[in-house]
PDB file of C-alpha atoms in Angstrom:
ATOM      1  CA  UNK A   7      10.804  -6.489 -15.321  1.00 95.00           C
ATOM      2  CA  UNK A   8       9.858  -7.037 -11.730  1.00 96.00           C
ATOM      3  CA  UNK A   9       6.249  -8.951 -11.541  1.00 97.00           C
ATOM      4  CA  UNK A  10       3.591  -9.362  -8.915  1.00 98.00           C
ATOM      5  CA  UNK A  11       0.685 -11.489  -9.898  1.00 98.00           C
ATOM      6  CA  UNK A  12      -2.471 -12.190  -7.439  1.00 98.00           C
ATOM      7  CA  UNK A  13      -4.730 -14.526  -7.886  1.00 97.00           C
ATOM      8  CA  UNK A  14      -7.343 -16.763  -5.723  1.00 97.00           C
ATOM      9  CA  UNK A  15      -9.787 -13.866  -5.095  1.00 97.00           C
ATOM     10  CA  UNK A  16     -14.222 -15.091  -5.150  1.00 97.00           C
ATOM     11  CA  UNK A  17     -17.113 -14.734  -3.704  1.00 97.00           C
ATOM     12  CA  UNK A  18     -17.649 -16.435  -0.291  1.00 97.00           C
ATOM     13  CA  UNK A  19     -20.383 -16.412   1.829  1.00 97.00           C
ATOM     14  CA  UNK A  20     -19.485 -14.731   5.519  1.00 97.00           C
ATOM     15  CA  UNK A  21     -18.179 -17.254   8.023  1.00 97.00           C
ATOM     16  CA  UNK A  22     -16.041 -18.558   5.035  1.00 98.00           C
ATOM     17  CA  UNK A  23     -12.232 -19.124   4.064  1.00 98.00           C
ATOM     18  CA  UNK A  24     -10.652 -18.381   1.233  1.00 98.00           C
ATOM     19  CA  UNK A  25      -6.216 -18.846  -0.246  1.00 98.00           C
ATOM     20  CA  UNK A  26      -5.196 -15.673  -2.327  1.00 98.00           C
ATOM     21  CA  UNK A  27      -1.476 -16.005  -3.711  1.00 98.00           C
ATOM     22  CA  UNK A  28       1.227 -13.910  -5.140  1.00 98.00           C
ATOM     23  CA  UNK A  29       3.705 -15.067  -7.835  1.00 98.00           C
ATOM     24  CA  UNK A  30       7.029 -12.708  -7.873  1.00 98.00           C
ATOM     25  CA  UNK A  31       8.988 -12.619 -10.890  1.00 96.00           C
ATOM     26  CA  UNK A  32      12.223 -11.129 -12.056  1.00 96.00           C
ATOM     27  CA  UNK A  33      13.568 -10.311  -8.924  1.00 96.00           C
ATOM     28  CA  UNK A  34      14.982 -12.375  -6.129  1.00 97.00           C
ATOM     29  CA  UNK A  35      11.848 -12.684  -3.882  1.00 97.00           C
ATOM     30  CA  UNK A  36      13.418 -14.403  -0.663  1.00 97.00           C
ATOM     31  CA  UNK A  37      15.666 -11.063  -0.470  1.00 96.00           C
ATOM     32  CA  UNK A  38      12.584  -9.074  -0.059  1.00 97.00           C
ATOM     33  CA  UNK A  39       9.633  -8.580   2.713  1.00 96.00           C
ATOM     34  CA  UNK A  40       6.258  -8.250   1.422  1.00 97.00           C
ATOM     35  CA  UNK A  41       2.847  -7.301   2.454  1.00 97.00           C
ATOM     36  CA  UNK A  42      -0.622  -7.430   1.467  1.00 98.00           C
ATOM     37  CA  UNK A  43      -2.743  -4.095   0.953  1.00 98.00           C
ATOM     38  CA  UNK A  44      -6.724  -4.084   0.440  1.00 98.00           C
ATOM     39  CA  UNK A  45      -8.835  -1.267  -0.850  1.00 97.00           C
ATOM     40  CA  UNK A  46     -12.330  -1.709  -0.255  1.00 96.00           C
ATOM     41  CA  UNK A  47     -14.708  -0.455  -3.249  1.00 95.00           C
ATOM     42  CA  UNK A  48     -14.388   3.158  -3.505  1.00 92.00           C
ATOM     43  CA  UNK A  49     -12.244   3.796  -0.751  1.00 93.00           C
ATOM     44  CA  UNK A  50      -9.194   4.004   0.721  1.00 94.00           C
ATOM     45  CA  UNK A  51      -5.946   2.038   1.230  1.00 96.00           C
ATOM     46  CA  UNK A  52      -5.965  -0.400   4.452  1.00 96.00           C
ATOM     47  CA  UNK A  53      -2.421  -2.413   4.994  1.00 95.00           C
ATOM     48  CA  UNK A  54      -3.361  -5.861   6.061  1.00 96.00           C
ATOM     49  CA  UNK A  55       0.030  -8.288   6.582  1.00 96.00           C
ATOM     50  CA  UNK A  56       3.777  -8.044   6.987  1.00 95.00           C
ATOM     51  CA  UNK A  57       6.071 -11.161   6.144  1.00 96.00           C
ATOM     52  CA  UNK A  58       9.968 -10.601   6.471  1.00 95.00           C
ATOM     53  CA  UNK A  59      12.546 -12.278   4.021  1.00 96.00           C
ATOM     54  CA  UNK A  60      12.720 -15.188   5.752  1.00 96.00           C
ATOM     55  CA  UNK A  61       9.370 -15.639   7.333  1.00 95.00           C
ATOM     56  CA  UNK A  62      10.476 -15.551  10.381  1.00 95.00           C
ATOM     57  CA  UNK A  63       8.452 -12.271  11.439  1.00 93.00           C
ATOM     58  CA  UNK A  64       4.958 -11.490  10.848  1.00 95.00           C
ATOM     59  CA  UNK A  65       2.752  -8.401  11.751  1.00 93.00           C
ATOM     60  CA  UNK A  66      -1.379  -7.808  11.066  1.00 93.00           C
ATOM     61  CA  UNK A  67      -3.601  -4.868  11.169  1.00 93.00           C
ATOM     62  CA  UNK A  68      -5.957  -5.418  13.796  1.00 92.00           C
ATOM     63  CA  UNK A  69      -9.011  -5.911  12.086  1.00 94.00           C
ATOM     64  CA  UNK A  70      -7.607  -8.980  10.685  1.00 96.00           C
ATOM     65  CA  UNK A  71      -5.625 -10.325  13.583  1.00 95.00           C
ATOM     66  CA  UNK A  72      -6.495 -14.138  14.649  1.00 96.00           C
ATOM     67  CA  UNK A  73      -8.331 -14.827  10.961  1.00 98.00           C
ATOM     68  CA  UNK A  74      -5.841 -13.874   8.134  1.00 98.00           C
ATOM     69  CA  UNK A  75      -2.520 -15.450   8.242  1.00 98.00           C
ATOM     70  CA  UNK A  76       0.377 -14.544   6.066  1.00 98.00           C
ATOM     71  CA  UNK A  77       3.021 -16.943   4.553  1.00 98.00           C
ATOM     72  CA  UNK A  78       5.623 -17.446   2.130  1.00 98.00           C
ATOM     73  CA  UNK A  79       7.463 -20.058   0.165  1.00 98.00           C
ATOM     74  CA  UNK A  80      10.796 -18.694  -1.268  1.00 97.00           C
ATOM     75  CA  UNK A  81      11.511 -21.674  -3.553  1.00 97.00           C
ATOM     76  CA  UNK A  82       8.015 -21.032  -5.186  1.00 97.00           C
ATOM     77  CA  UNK A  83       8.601 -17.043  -5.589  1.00 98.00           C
ATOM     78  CA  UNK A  84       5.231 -17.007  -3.806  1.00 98.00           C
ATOM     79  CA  UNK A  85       3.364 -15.197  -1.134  1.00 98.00           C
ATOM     80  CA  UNK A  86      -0.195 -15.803   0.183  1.00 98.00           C
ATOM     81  CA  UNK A  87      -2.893 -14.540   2.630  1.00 98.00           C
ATOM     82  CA  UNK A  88      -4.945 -17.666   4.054  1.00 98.00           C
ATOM     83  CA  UNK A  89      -8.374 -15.528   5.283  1.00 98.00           C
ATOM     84  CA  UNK A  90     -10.706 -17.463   7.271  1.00 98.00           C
ATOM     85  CA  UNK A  91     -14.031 -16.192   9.251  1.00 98.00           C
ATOM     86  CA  UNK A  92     -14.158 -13.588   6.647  1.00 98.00           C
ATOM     87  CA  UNK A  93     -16.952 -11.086   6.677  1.00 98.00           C
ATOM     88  CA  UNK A  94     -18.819  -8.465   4.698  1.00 97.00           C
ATOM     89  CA  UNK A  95     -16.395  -6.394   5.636  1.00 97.00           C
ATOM     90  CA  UNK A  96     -13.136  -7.889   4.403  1.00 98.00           C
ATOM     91  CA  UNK A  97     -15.121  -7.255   1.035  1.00 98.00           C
ATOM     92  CA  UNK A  98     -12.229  -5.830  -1.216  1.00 98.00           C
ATOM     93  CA  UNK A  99      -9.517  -5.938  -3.600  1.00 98.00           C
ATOM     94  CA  UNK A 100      -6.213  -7.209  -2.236  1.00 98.00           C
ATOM     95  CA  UNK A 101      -2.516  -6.677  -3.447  1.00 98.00           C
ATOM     96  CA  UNK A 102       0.245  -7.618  -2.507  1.00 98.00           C
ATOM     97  CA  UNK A 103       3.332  -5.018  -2.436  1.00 98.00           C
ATOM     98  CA  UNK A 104       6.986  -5.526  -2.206  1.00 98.00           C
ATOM     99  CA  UNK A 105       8.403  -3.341   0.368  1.00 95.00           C
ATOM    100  CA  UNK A 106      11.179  -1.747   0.066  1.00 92.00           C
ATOM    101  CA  UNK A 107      12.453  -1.991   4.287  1.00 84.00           C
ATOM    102  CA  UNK A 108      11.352   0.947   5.593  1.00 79.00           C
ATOM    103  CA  UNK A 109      10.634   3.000   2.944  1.00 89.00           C
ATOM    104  CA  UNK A 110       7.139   2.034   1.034  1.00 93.00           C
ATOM    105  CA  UNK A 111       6.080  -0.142  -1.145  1.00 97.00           C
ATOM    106  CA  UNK A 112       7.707  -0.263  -4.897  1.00 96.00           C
ATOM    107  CA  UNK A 113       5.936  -3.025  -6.376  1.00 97.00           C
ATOM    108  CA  UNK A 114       2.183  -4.248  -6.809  1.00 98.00           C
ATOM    109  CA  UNK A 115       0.207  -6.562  -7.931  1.00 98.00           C
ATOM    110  CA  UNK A 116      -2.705  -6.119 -10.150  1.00 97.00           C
ATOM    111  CA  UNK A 117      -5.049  -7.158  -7.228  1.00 97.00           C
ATOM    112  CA  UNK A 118      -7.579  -9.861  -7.341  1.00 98.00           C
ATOM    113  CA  UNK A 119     -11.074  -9.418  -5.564  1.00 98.00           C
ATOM    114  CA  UNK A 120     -13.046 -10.630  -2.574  1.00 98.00           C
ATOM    115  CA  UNK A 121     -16.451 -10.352  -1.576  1.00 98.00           C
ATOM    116  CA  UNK A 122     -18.045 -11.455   1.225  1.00 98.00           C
ATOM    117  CA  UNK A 123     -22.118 -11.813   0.800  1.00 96.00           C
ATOM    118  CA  UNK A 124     -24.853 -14.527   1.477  1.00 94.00           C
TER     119      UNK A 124
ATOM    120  CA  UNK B   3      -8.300   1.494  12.103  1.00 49.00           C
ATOM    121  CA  UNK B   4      -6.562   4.731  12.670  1.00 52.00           C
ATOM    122  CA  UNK B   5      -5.543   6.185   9.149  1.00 82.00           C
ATOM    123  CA  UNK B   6      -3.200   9.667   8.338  1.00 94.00           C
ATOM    124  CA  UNK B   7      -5.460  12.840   7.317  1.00 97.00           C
ATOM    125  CA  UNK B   8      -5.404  14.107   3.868  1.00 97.00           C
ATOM    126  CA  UNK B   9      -7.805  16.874   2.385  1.00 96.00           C
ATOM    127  CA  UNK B  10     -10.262  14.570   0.226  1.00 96.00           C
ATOM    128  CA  UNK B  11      -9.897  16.405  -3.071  1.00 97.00           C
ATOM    129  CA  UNK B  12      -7.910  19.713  -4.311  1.00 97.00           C
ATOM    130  CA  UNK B  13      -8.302  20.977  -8.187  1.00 96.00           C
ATOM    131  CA  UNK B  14      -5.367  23.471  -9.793  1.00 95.00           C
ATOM    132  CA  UNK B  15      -5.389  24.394 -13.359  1.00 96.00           C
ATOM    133  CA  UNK B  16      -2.585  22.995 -15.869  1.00 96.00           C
ATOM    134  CA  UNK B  17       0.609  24.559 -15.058  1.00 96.00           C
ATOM    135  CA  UNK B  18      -0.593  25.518 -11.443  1.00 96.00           C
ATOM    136  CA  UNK B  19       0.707  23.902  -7.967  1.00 96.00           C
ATOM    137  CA  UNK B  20      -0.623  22.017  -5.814  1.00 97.00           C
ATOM    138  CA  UNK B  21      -0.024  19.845  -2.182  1.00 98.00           C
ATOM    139  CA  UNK B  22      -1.188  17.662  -0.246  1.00 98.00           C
ATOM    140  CA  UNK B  23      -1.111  17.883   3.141  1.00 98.00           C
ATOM    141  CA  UNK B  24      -1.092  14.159   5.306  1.00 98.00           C
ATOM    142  CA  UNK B  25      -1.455  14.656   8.799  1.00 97.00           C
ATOM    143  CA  UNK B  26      -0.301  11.860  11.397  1.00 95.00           C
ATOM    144  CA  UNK B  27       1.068  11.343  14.823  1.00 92.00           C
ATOM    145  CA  UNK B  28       4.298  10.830  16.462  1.00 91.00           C
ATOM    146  CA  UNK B  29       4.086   7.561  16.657  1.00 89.00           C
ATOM    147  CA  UNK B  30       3.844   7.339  12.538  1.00 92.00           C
ATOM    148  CA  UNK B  31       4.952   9.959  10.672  1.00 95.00           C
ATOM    149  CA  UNK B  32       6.247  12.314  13.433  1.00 94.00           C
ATOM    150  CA  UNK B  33       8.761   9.054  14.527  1.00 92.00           C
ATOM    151  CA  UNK B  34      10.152   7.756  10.819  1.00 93.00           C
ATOM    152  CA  UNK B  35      11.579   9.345   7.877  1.00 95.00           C
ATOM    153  CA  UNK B  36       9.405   6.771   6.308  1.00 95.00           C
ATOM    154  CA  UNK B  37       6.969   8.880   4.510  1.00 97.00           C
ATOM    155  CA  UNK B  38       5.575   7.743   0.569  1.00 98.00           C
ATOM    156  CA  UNK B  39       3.346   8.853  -1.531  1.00 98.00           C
ATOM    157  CA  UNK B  40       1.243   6.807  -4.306  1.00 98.00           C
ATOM    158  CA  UNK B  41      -1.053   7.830  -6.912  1.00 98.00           C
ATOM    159  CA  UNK B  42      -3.629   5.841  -8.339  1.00 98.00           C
ATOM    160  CA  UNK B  43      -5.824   6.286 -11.657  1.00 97.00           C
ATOM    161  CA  UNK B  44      -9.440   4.646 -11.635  1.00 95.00           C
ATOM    162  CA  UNK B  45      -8.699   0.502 -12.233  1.00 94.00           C
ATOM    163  CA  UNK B  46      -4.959   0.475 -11.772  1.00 96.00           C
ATOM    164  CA  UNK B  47      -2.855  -0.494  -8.751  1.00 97.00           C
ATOM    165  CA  UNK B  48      -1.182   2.535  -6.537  1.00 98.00           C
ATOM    166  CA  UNK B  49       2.210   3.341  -8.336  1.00 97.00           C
ATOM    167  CA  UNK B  50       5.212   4.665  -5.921  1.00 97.00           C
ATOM    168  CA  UNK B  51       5.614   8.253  -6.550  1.00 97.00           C
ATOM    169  CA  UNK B  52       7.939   8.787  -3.336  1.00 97.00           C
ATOM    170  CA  UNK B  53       9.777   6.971  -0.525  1.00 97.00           C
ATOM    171  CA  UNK B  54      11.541   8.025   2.539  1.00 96.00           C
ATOM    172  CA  UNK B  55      10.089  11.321   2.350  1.00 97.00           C
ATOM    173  CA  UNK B  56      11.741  13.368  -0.371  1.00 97.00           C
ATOM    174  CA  UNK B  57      13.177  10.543  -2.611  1.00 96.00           C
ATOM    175  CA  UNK B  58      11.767  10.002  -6.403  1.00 97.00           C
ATOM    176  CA  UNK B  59      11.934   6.372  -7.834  1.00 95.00           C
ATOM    177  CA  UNK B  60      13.371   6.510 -11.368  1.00 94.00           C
ATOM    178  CA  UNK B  61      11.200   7.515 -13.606  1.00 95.00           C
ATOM    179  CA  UNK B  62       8.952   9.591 -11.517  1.00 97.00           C
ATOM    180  CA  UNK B  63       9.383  13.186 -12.972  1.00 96.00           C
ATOM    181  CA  UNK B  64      11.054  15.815 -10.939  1.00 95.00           C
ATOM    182  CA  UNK B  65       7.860  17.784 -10.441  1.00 97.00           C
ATOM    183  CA  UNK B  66       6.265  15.557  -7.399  1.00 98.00           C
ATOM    184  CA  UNK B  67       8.307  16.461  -4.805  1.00 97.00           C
ATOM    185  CA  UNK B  68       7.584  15.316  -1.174  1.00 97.00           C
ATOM    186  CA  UNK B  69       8.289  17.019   2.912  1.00 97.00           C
ATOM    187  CA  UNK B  70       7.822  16.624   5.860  1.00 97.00           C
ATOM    188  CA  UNK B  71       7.416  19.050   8.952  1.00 97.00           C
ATOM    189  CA  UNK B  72       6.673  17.518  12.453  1.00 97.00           C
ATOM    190  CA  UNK B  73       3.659  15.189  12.182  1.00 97.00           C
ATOM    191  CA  UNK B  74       2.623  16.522   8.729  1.00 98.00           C
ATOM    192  CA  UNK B  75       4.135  15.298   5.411  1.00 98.00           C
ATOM    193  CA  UNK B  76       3.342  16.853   2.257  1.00 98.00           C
ATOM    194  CA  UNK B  77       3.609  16.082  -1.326  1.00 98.00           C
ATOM    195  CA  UNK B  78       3.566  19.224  -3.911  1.00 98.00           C
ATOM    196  CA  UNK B  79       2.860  18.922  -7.659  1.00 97.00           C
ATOM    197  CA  UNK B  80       4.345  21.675  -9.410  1.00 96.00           C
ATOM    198  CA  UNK B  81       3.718  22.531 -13.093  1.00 94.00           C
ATOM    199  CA  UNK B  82       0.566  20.079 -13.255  1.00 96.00           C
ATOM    200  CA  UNK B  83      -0.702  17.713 -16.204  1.00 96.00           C
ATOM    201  CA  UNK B  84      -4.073  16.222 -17.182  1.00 96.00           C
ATOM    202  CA  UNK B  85      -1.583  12.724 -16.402  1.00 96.00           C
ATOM    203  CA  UNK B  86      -1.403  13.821 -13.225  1.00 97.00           C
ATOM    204  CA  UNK B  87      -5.429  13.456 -12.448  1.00 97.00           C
ATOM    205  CA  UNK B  88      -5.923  10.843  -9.677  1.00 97.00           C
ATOM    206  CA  UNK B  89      -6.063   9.553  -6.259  1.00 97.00           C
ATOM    207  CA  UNK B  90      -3.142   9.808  -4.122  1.00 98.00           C
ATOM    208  CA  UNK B  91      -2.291   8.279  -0.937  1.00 97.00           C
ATOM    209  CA  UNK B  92       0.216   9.024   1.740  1.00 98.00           C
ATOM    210  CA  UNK B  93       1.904   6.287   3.668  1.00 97.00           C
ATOM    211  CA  UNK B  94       3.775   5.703   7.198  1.00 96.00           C
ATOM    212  CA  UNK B  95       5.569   3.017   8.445  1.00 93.00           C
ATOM    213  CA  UNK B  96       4.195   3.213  12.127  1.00 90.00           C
ATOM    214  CA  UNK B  97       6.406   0.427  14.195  1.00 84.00           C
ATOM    215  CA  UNK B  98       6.918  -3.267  13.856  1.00 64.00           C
ATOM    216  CA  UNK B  99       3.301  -4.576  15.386  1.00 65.00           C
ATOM    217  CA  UNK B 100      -0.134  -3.846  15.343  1.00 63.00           C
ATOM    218  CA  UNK B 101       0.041  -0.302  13.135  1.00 78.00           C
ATOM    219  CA  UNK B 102       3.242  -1.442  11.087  1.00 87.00           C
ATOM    220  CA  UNK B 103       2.216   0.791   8.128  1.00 93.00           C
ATOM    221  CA  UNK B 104      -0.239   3.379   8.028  1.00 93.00           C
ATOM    222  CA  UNK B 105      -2.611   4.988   4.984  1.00 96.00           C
ATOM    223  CA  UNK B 106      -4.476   8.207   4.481  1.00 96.00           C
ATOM    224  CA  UNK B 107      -7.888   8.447   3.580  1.00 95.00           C
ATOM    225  CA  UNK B 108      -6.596   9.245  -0.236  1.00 96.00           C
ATOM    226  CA  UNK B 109      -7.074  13.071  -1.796  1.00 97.00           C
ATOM    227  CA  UNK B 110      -8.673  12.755  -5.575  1.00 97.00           C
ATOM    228  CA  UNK B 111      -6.722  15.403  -7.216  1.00 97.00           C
ATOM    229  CA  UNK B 112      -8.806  16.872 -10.156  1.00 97.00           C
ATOM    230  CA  UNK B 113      -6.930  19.020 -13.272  1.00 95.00           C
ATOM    231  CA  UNK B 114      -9.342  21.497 -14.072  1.00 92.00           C
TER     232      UNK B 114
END
């Protein structure tokens, strides 16, 4: 069965960076784009990143443009979100989702947290 | 950040109807047939319900059905369930840069 495993989530202080990765299993991952999804605490969905198959295009919301940066490595079935000059705001649990193209996102993680605080 | 409108919570009976109503633009769900729908229960990730605006993923039972009219997409549970209690979010995909995919708020749909 298809698998989607995040990890690297903490608590960092605001200013700081942290690495969160995705490990894809049972399914060819360099056929597929992915993305990573927060949900701050008690609210809503917010779609963060866009990678395509290759890696070759990448897209951001605007609230993380120029601090989170998106990347892949095919022959490791991985994904990850390097987030630097994070703040309280980025506070949240992140997934990553396999998209289908186009049409939404079939797979998820399980999510793995971040908070921002001093 | 711009998200699609959805009523915050609706409540029907078991056995009752409801929908949910998501509310965009042109430039989201107005401009793609790229409407889905996920629903959520408290400490779980968002599980597909439907894609491309009316399709069901296997295994998603025939009484979520999904529509769209204009700018507004809408997702109906007929014949509801006490499973069927949780949050639900609407998706659009909403062009290749800066918006490429767009929420709603979420609706918390309550069985009474």
């Amino acid at each position: 069965e298809v698998q989607l495993v995040d990890s690297g989530g903490g608590l960092v202080q605001p200013g700081g960076s942290l690495r969160l990765s995705c490990t894809a299993s049972e399914f060819t991952f360099s056929s597929y784009e992915m993305n990573w999804v927060r949900q701050a605490p008690g609210k809503g969905l917010e779609w963060v990143a866009y990678i395509s198959s290759s890696g070759d295009n990448r897209y951001y919301a605007d609230s993380v443009k120029g601090r989170f940066t998106i990347s892949r490595d095919n022959a490791k079935n991985s994904l990850y979100l390097q987030m630097n000059s994070l703040r309280a705001e980025d506070t949240a649990l992140y997934y990553c989702a396999r998209e289908m193209t186009g049409s939404g996102f079939d797979y998820w993680g399980q999510g793995t947290l971040v908070s921002v605080s001093s | 950040q711009s998200v699609l409108t959805q009523p915050r919570s609706l409540s029907g009976s078991p056995g009752q109807s409801v929908t949910i109503s998501c509310t965009g633009t042109r430039s989201d769900i107005g401009g793609y047939d790229y409407v889905s729908w996920y629903q959520q229960h408290p400490g779980k990730a968002p599980k597909l319900m439907i894609y491309d605006v009316s399709k069901r993923p296997s295994g998603v039972p025939d009484r979520f059905s999904g529509s769209k009219s204009g700018n507004t997409a809408s997702l109906t549970i007929s014949g509801l369930q006490a499973e069927d209690e949780g949050d639900y979010f609407c998706c659009s995909y909403a062009g290749s840069y800066a918006s490429h995919w767009m929420f709603g708020g979420g609706t918390k749909v309550t069985v009474l």
